[in-house]
CSV table of C-alpha atoms and ligand atoms in Angstrom, one decimal:
chain,number,residue,atom,x,y,z
A,1,MET,CA,-12.9,-10.6,-18.9
A,2,SER,CA,-14.5,-9.1,-15.8
A,3,ALA,CA,-16.9,-6.3,-16.6
A,4,PRO,CA,-16.6,-3.5,-16.9
A,5,THR,CA,-13.1,-3.3,-18.2
A,6,ARG,CA,-11.3,-0.1,-18.6
A,7,ALA,CA,-11.9,-0.2,-22.3
A,8,SER,CA,-15.7,-0.8,-21.9
A,9,GLY,CA,-17.4,0.4,-18.8
A,10,ALA,CA,-15.1,3.2,-18.0
A,11,ALA,CA,-15.1,4.3,-21.6
A,12,LYS,CA,-18.9,4.8,-21.4
A,13,ALA,CA,-18.5,6.9,-18.3
A,14,ARG,CA,-15.9,9.1,-19.8
A,15,ALA,CA,-16.2,11.9,-22.4
A,16,PRO,CA,-16.0,10.2,-25.8
A,17,LYS,CA,-12.9,12.1,-26.8
A,18,ALA,CA,-10.8,10.7,-24.0
A,19,ALA,CA,-12.2,7.2,-24.1
A,20,PRO,CA,-9.2,4.9,-23.9
A,21,ALA,CA,-8.5,2.4,-26.7
A,22,ALA,CA,-7.9,-1.2,-25.8
A,23,LYS,CA,-4.8,-1.1,-27.9
A,24,THR,CA,-2.1,1.6,-28.3
A,25,LYS,CA,-1.4,3.2,-31.6
A,26,THR,CA,1.4,0.7,-32.2
A,27,GLY,CA,-1.1,-2.2,-31.7
A,28,GLN,CA,0.3,-3.1,-28.3
A,29,PRO,CA,-2.3,-4.1,-25.7
A,30,LYS,CA,-3.0,-1.2,-23.4
A,31,ARG,CA,-1.3,-1.6,-20.0
A,32,GLU,CA,-3.5,-2.2,-17.0
A,33,ARG,CA,-3.7,0.5,-14.4
A,34,VAL,CA,-2.3,0.0,-11.0
A,35,PHE,CA,-3.3,2.2,-8.0
A,36,SER,CA,-2.0,1.8,-4.5
A,37,GLY,CA,-1.7,4.0,-1.4
A,38,ILE,CA,0.2,4.2,1.8
A,39,GLN,CA,-0.5,6.1,5.0
A,40,PRO,CA,2.1,8.7,6.2
A,41,THR,CA,1.6,7.9,9.8
A,42,ASN,CA,4.7,6.8,11.8
A,43,THR,CA,7.6,5.3,9.9
A,44,PRO,CA,7.2,2.9,7.0
A,45,HIS,CA,8.6,-0.5,7.9
A,46,ILE,CA,9.8,-3.6,6.1
A,47,GLY,CA,6.3,-5.0,6.3
A,48,ASN,CA,5.2,-2.2,4.0
A,49,TYR,CA,8.3,-2.7,1.9
A,50,LEU,CA,8.0,-6.5,1.5
A,51,GLY,CA,4.2,-6.6,1.2
A,52,ALA,CA,3.7,-3.6,-1.1
A,53,ILE,CA,6.4,-1.1,-2.0
A,54,ARG,CA,9.0,-3.4,-3.5
A,55,HIS,CA,6.3,-4.9,-5.9
A,56,TRP,CA,5.2,-1.4,-6.9
A,57,VAL,CA,8.9,-0.6,-7.8
A,58,ALA,CA,9.6,-4.0,-9.5
A,59,GLU,CA,6.5,-3.8,-11.7
A,60,GLN,CA,6.6,-0.2,-12.8
A,61,ASP,CA,7.2,-1.2,-16.4
A,62,LEU,CA,4.3,-3.7,-16.5
A,63,TYR,CA,1.6,-1.3,-15.6
A,64,ASP,CA,0.3,2.3,-15.8
A,65,ASN,CA,1.1,3.2,-12.2
A,66,ILE,CA,-0.4,5.6,-9.7
A,67,PHE,CA,0.9,5.7,-6.1
A,68,CYS,CA,-0.6,7.9,-3.5
A,69,VAL,CA,0.4,9.2,0.0
A,70,VAL,CA,-3.0,9.0,1.7
A,71,ASP,CA,-3.0,11.8,4.2
A,72,LEU,CA,-6.8,12.0,4.3
A,73,HIS,CA,-6.7,8.4,5.6
A,74,ALA,CA,-4.1,9.5,8.2
A,75,ILE,CA,-6.5,12.0,9.8
A,76,THR,CA,-9.0,9.3,10.6
A,77,LEU,CA,-6.9,9.0,13.8
A,78,PRO,CA,-5.7,12.1,15.7
A,79,GLN,CA,-2.5,13.6,14.2
A,80,ASP,CA,-0.2,16.4,15.2
A,81,PRO,CA,-0.5,18.9,12.3
A,82,ASN,CA,3.2,19.7,12.1
A,83,GLU,CA,4.2,16.1,12.3
A,84,LEU,CA,1.7,15.1,9.6
A,85,ARG,CA,3.1,17.8,7.3
A,86,VAL,CA,6.6,16.4,7.8
A,87,ALA,CA,5.5,12.7,7.6
A,88,VAL,CA,3.8,13.2,4.2
A,89,ARG,CA,7.0,14.5,2.6
A,90,ARG,CA,9.2,12.0,4.4
A,91,LEU,CA,7.1,9.1,3.1
A,92,ALA,CA,7.1,10.6,-0.5
A,93,ALA,CA,10.9,10.9,-0.3
A,94,LEU,CA,11.2,7.3,1.0
A,95,LEU,CA,9.0,5.9,-1.9
A,96,LEU,CA,11.3,7.7,-4.4
A,97,ALA,CA,14.3,6.3,-2.5
A,98,CYS,CA,12.9,2.8,-2.7
A,99,GLY,CA,12.8,3.2,-6.5
A,100,ILE,CA,9.4,4.7,-7.4
A,101,ASP,CA,10.4,6.5,-10.6
A,102,PRO,CA,8.4,9.7,-11.2
A,103,ASN,CA,9.0,9.3,-15.0
A,104,ARG,CA,7.3,5.9,-15.0
A,105,SER,CA,4.8,6.3,-12.1
A,106,ALA,CA,2.6,9.2,-10.9
A,107,LEU,CA,3.3,9.9,-7.2
A,108,PHE,CA,1.1,12.4,-5.5
A,109,VAL,CA,-0.5,13.3,-2.2
A,110,GLN,CA,-4.2,12.4,-1.8
A,111,SER,CA,-5.4,15.7,-0.3
A,112,HIS,CA,-3.9,17.6,-3.2
A,113,LEU,CA,-6.9,16.4,-5.3
A,114,HIS,CA,-10.3,17.3,-3.8
A,115,GLU,CA,-11.9,14.7,-6.0
A,116,HIS,CA,-10.9,11.9,-3.6
A,117,ALA,CA,-13.0,13.4,-0.7
A,118,GLU,CA,-15.8,14.4,-3.0
A,119,LEU,CA,-16.2,10.9,-4.6
A,120,ALA,CA,-15.9,9.4,-1.1
A,121,TRP,CA,-18.9,11.4,0.0
A,122,ILE,CA,-21.0,10.3,-2.9
A,123,LEU,CA,-20.0,6.6,-2.4
A,124,ASN,CA,-20.6,6.9,1.3
A,125,CYS,CA,-24.2,7.7,0.4
A,126,MET,CA,-24.4,4.6,-1.7
A,127,THR,CA,-22.8,2.2,0.8
A,128,PRO,CA,-24.9,0.3,3.2
A,129,THR,CA,-23.7,0.6,6.8
A,130,GLY,CA,-24.0,-3.2,7.1
A,131,TRP,CA,-21.1,-3.5,4.7
A,132,LEU,CA,-19.0,-1.3,6.8
A,133,ASN,CA,-19.9,-3.1,10.0
A,134,ARG,CA,-18.2,-6.2,8.5
A,135,MET,CA,-14.8,-4.4,8.2
A,136,THR,CA,-12.4,-6.0,10.6
A,137,GLN,CA,-9.8,-3.2,10.5
A,138,PHE,CA,-12.2,-0.7,12.0
A,139,LYS,CA,-12.8,-3.1,15.0
A,140,VAL,CA,-9.0,-3.5,15.4
A,141,LYS,CA,-8.2,0.2,15.2
A,142,ALA,CA,-11.1,1.4,17.2
A,143,GLY,CA,-10.7,-1.3,19.8
A,144,ASP,CA,-12.8,-0.8,22.9
A,145,ALA,CA,-13.3,2.9,22.0
A,146,GLN,CA,-15.8,2.4,19.1
A,147,GLU,CA,-18.1,5.1,20.4
A,148,SER,CA,-15.4,7.7,20.4
A,149,ALA,CA,-13.7,6.6,17.2
A,150,SER,CA,-14.2,9.1,14.3
A,151,ALA,CA,-16.9,8.7,11.7
A,152,GLY,CA,-13.9,9.0,9.3
A,153,LEU,CA,-12.3,5.9,10.7
A,154,TYR,CA,-15.6,4.0,10.2
A,155,THR,CA,-16.0,5.1,6.6
A,156,TYR,CA,-12.3,4.8,5.8
A,157,PRO,CA,-12.7,1.9,3.4
A,158,VAL,CA,-15.1,4.0,1.3
A,159,LEU,CA,-12.4,6.7,0.9
A,160,MET,CA,-10.1,3.9,-0.1
A,161,ALA,CA,-12.6,2.7,-2.7
A,162,ALA,CA,-12.9,6.3,-4.0
A,163,ASP,CA,-9.1,6.4,-4.4
A,164,ILE,CA,-9.1,3.2,-6.5
A,165,LEU,CA,-12.2,4.0,-8.5
A,166,LEU,CA,-11.3,7.6,-9.5
A,167,TYR,CA,-8.6,6.2,-11.8
A,168,GLN,CA,-10.5,3.3,-13.2
A,169,THR,CA,-8.0,1.0,-11.6
A,170,ASP,CA,-7.6,-2.6,-12.7
A,171,VAL,CA,-5.0,-3.9,-10.2
A,172,VAL,CA,-4.4,-2.9,-6.5
A,173,PRO,CA,-1.2,-4.3,-5.2
A,174,VAL,CA,-1.4,-4.5,-1.4
A,175,GLY,CA,-0.6,-6.7,1.6
A,176,GLU,CA,-3.1,-9.2,3.0
A,177,ASP,CA,-4.6,-6.7,5.5
A,178,GLN,CA,-6.1,-4.7,2.7
A,179,ARG,CA,-7.9,-7.6,1.0
A,180,GLN,CA,-11.2,-6.9,2.6
A,181,HIS,CA,-11.1,-3.2,1.7
A,182,VAL,CA,-10.5,-4.0,-2.0
A,183,GLU,CA,-13.4,-6.5,-1.8
A,184,LEU,CA,-15.6,-3.7,-0.5
A,185,ALA,CA,-14.5,-1.5,-3.4
A,186,ARG,CA,-15.5,-4.3,-5.8
A,187,ASP,CA,-18.9,-4.5,-4.1
A,188,ILE,CA,-19.4,-0.7,-4.4
A,189,VAL,CA,-18.5,-0.9,-8.1
A,190,ASN,CA,-21.0,-3.6,-8.8
A,191,SER,CA,-23.9,-2.0,-6.9
A,192,PHE,CA,-23.1,1.5,-8.4
A,193,ASN,CA,-22.8,0.1,-12.0
A,194,ALA,CA,-26.0,-1.9,-11.6
A,195,ARG,CA,-27.9,1.1,-10.3
A,196,PHE,CA,-26.5,3.9,-12.5
A,197,GLY,CA,-25.0,2.1,-15.5
A,198,GLU,CA,-21.5,1.1,-16.2
A,199,THR,CA,-19.3,3.7,-14.6
A,200,PHE,CA,-16.4,2.1,-12.8
A,201,VAL,CA,-13.9,-0.6,-13.6
A,202,GLU,CA,-14.0,-3.5,-11.2
A,203,PRO,CA,-10.5,-3.6,-9.5
A,204,ARG,CA,-8.8,-6.7,-8.3
A,205,ALA,CA,-6.4,-7.0,-5.4
A,206,ARG,CA,-2.9,-8.3,-6.1
A,207,ILE,CA,-1.6,-10.0,-3.0
A,208,ARG,CA,1.5,-12.1,-3.0
A,209,GLU,CA,1.7,-15.6,-1.5
A,210,VAL,CA,4.9,-14.8,0.4
A,211,GLY,CA,5.4,-11.6,2.4
A,212,ALA,CA,1.8,-10.4,2.3
A,213,ARG,CA,1.7,-10.5,6.1
A,214,ILE,CA,5.0,-9.8,7.7
A,215,MET,CA,4.6,-10.3,11.5
A,216,SER,CA,5.7,-8.2,14.4
A,217,LEU,CA,9.2,-9.0,15.7
A,218,ASP,CA,8.3,-9.0,19.4
A,219,ASP,CA,4.9,-10.8,18.9
A,220,PRO,CA,4.9,-12.9,15.8
A,221,GLU,CA,1.2,-13.7,16.3
A,222,LYS,CA,0.5,-10.1,15.3
A,223,LYS,CA,1.0,-8.2,12.0
A,224,MET,CA,4.0,-5.9,11.9
A,225,SER,CA,2.4,-2.5,12.2
A,226,LYS,CA,3.4,1.2,12.2
A,227,SER,CA,1.5,1.7,15.4
A,228,GLY,CA,3.3,-1.1,17.2
A,229,ALA,CA,6.1,-0.7,19.7
A,230,GLU,CA,9.5,0.3,18.2
A,231,ALA,CA,11.0,-3.1,18.9
A,232,SER,CA,8.2,-4.7,16.8
A,233,TYR,CA,9.3,-3.4,13.4
A,234,ILE,CA,12.3,-2.6,11.3
A,235,ALA,CA,11.8,0.9,10.0
A,236,LEU,CA,13.1,1.7,6.5
A,237,LEU,CA,15.3,4.4,8.1
A,238,ASP,CA,16.7,2.2,10.9
A,239,ARG,CA,20.5,2.2,10.9
A,240,PRO,CA,22.5,-1.0,11.0
A,241,GLU,CA,23.1,-0.9,14.8
A,242,VAL,CA,19.4,-0.5,15.5
A,243,ILE,CA,18.5,-3.3,13.0
A,244,ARG,CA,21.0,-5.6,14.7
A,245,LYS,CA,19.6,-4.9,18.2
A,246,LYS,CA,16.0,-5.4,17.1
A,247,ILE,CA,16.7,-8.6,15.2
A,248,ALA,CA,18.8,-10.0,18.1
A,249,ARG,CA,15.8,-9.4,20.4
A,250,ALA,CA,13.2,-10.8,18.0
A,251,THR,CA,11.0,-13.5,19.5
A,252,THR,CA,11.8,-17.0,18.4
A,253,ASP,CA,11.3,-20.2,20.4
A,254,SER,CA,13.2,-22.8,22.4
A,255,GLN,CA,13.8,-25.1,19.5
A,256,ARG,CA,17.1,-25.1,17.7
A,257,THR,CA,16.5,-26.0,14.1
A,258,ILE,CA,16.3,-23.2,11.5
A,259,VAL,CA,13.5,-24.5,9.2
A,260,PHE,CA,10.3,-23.0,7.6
A,261,ASP,CA,7.7,-24.3,10.0
A,262,GLU,CA,4.5,-22.3,10.2
A,263,ASN,CA,3.8,-23.7,13.6
A,264,ARG,CA,6.9,-21.7,14.9
A,265,PRO,CA,5.7,-18.2,14.0
A,266,GLY,CA,8.8,-16.3,15.2
A,267,ILE,CA,11.5,-18.1,13.3
A,268,PHE,CA,9.1,-18.6,10.3
A,269,ASN,CA,8.6,-14.9,10.0
A,270,LEU,CA,12.3,-14.1,10.2
A,271,LEU,CA,13.1,-16.8,7.7
A,272,THR,CA,10.4,-15.4,5.4
A,273,ILE,CA,12.0,-12.0,5.6
A,274,TYR,CA,15.3,-13.6,4.8
A,275,GLN,CA,13.8,-15.5,1.8
A,276,LEU,CA,12.3,-12.3,0.3
A,277,LEU,CA,15.4,-10.3,0.7
A,278,SER,CA,17.9,-12.9,-0.4
A,279,GLY,CA,15.8,-14.3,-3.3
A,280,GLN,CA,16.9,-17.8,-2.3
A,281,THR,CA,14.7,-20.8,-2.1
A,282,ARG,CA,13.5,-22.1,1.2
A,283,ALA,CA,15.5,-25.3,0.7
A,284,ALA,CA,18.7,-23.4,0.1
A,285,ILE,CA,18.2,-21.3,3.2
A,286,GLU,CA,17.5,-24.3,5.4
A,287,ALA,CA,20.7,-25.9,4.0
A,288,GLU,CA,22.7,-22.8,4.6
A,289,PHE,CA,21.8,-22.7,8.3
A,290,GLU,CA,21.7,-26.4,9.0
A,291,GLY,CA,23.6,-27.1,12.2
A,292,LYS,CA,23.8,-23.4,13.0
A,293,GLY,CA,22.1,-21.5,15.8
A,294,TYR,CA,19.6,-18.6,16.0
A,295,LYS,CA,22.5,-16.2,16.8
A,296,GLU,CA,24.2,-16.9,13.5
A,297,PHE,CA,21.0,-16.8,11.5
A,298,LYS,CA,19.9,-13.5,13.2
A,299,ALA,CA,23.3,-11.9,12.5
A,300,ALA,CA,23.0,-12.9,8.8
A,301,LEU,CA,19.4,-11.6,8.6
A,302,ALA,CA,20.5,-8.3,10.2
A,303,ASP,CA,23.3,-7.9,7.7
A,304,LEU,CA,21.0,-8.6,4.8
A,305,LEU,CA,18.5,-6.1,6.1
A,306,ALA,CA,21.2,-3.5,6.6
A,307,ALA,CA,22.6,-4.1,3.1
A,308,THR,CA,19.1,-3.8,1.6
A,309,LEU,CA,18.2,-0.6,3.5
A,310,GLU,CA,21.6,1.2,3.1
A,311,PRO,CA,21.2,2.3,-0.5
A,312,ILE,CA,17.6,3.3,0.2
A,313,GLN,CA,18.8,5.4,3.1
A,314,ARG,CA,21.5,7.0,0.9
A,315,ARG,CA,19.1,7.9,-1.8
A,316,TYR,CA,16.6,9.2,0.9
A,317,ASP,CA,19.3,11.6,2.2
A,318,ALA,CA,20.0,12.9,-1.3
A,319,ILE,CA,16.3,13.4,-2.1
A,320,THR,CA,15.6,15.2,1.2
A,321,SER,CA,18.5,17.5,0.6
A,322,ASP,CA,16.6,19.1,-2.3
A,323,PRO,CA,13.1,19.8,-0.9
A,324,GLY,CA,12.2,21.9,-4.0
A,325,GLU,CA,12.7,18.9,-6.3
A,326,LEU,CA,10.4,16.8,-4.1
A,327,ASP,CA,7.7,19.4,-4.3
A,328,ARG,CA,8.0,19.5,-8.0
A,329,ILE,CA,7.7,15.8,-8.3
A,330,LEU,CA,4.6,15.7,-6.1
A,331,ALA,CA,3.0,18.6,-8.0
A,332,HIS,CA,3.8,16.9,-11.3
A,333,GLY,CA,2.3,13.6,-10.1
A,334,ALA,CA,-0.9,15.4,-9.1
A,335,GLU,CA,-1.2,17.2,-12.4
A,336,ARG,CA,-0.7,13.9,-14.3
A,337,VAL,CA,-3.6,12.2,-12.5
A,338,ARG,CA,-6.0,15.2,-12.1
A,339,PRO,CA,-7.6,14.9,-15.6
A,340,MET,CA,-8.5,11.2,-14.9
A,341,ALA,CA,-10.0,12.1,-11.4
A,342,GLU,CA,-11.9,15.0,-12.9
A,343,GLN,CA,-13.3,12.9,-15.7
A,344,THR,CA,-14.5,10.1,-13.4
A,345,LEU,CA,-16.0,12.5,-10.9
A,346,ARG,CA,-17.9,14.4,-13.6
A,347,ALA,CA,-19.3,11.1,-15.0
A,348,VAL,CA,-20.4,10.0,-11.5
A,349,LYS,CA,-22.0,13.4,-10.8
A,350,GLU,CA,-23.9,13.2,-14.0
A,351,ARG,CA,-25.1,9.7,-13.3
A,352,VAL,CA,-26.2,10.5,-9.8
A,353,GLY,CA,-28.0,13.7,-10.9
A,354,LEU,CA,-25.6,16.3,-9.4
A,355,LEU,CA,-24.7,17.7,-12.8
B,1,LIG,P1,-0.9,1.0,5.0
B,1,LIG,O1,-0.4,2.4,5.0
B,1,LIG,O2,-1.3,0.5,6.3
B,1,LIG,O3,0.1,0.1,4.3
B,1,LIG,C1,0.7,0.3,3.0
B,1,LIG,C2,0.9,-1.1,2.4
B,1,LIG,O4,1.7,-1.9,3.1
B,1,LIG,C3,1.0,-3.2,3.4
B,1,LIG,N1,1.4,-3.7,4.7
B,1,LIG,C4,1.9,-4.9,4.9
B,1,LIG,N2,2.3,-5.9,4.1
B,1,LIG,C5,2.9,-7.0,4.6
B,1,LIG,N3,3.1,-7.2,6.0
B,1,LIG,C6,2.7,-6.2,6.8
B,1,LIG,N4,2.9,-6.3,8.1
B,1,LIG,C7,2.1,-5.0,6.3
B,1,LIG,N5,1.7,-3.8,6.9
B,1,LIG,C8,1.2,-3.1,5.9
B,1,LIG,C9,-0.4,-2.9,3.3
B,1,LIG,O5,-1.2,-4.0,3.0
B,1,LIG,C10,-0.5,-1.8,2.2
B,1,LIG,O6,-0.5,-2.4,0.9
B,1,LIG,N6,-5.6,1.6,3.5
B,1,LIG,C11,-4.3,1.5,3.1
B,1,LIG,C12,-3.8,2.7,2.2
B,1,LIG,C13,-4.7,3.0,1.0
B,1,LIG,C14,-4.8,2.3,-0.2
B,1,LIG,C15,-5.7,3.0,-1.0
B,1,LIG,C16,-4.2,1.1,-0.6
B,1,LIG,C17,-5.5,4.1,0.9
B,1,LIG,N7,-6.1,4.1,-0.3
B,1,LIG,C18,-6.1,2.5,-2.2
B,1,LIG,C19,-4.5,0.6,-1.9
B,1,LIG,C20,-5.5,1.3,-2.7
B,1,LIG,C21,-3.4,1.4,4.3
B,1,LIG,O7,-3.7,1.9,5.3
B,1,LIG,O8,-2.1,0.9,4.0
């Protein structure tokens, strides 16, 4: 077992009374803790859904789950204050509409717990800049403007590590683009534990083989991203007409066969989306579309997307019609996780000499 486990290392860092047992009272093995986060900037898209959200939903009964709307990460890039406020609630409502069940998972907003920022600062002071210089996402996001990019964007992965480590997380389900950040969190755990004694659980990323990197519709060489052009993604709130138009325009190639060929990134990406949404095997999908053209395949994909998103959009409309209930759910989520965050931060401060 990788050390420290939640039942060993974390227990030492926690107050003895609250140290978790490896087994529950009924003798069942304790469930592992999942933590994952999502940024509220722009609209969530099917890349987020297929790479992350639907796994969070599907595995709620397997883990002890914490899901977070990471608004502190959002402000590493300039945001309009009013839009940010709206986007945080819209994303929380969408996560619920996708099936995050507040009775089985804690759902909360990152900035509602000051412990995230506080632990991030302490970890920033323990993280060599050389580790951050290796982070590819900073280079992509800052582009040619590295000098004017915020210090927050640069240390973004340390805040992400703080998110994960505050809750003694075992498993971090994410898309491929977050792999490097979870690796950094593991490096931080190991160096902190080695220097100050066992304090944090070493988390592991959980990244699926299929769907961990859904590509952009208009440029299948690039990852589907919230910051891309509208035609590049299917937003979870896109209506059927919009979905049909975007899929009809999606980049493919001049060949005709509808087969899973990684050397044909456009059609491969569309087929992957079809595979994930339909649950069919690749062979069955290829057989279904044998002798058919892109037009027919794209129409079938658009229908499948619309049928997947329709119930989510219906639930979203219902949830947003009761803003008070959404506030209660988010407040409840924050209250559920607060004791864990307080406990870890207290242990860290003691170790470091701040308490
Ligand atoms: P974010 O908001 O960019 O994305 C949320 C989740 O969606 C996944 N994802 C994708 N999966 C497949 N194909 C794509 N094209 C695609 N685009 C995005 C992401 O991998 C992610 O799992 N830094 C994180 C948020 C975060 C976090 C955390 C995650 C903050 N703290 C702690 C895990 C643990 C981010 O910006 O994700």
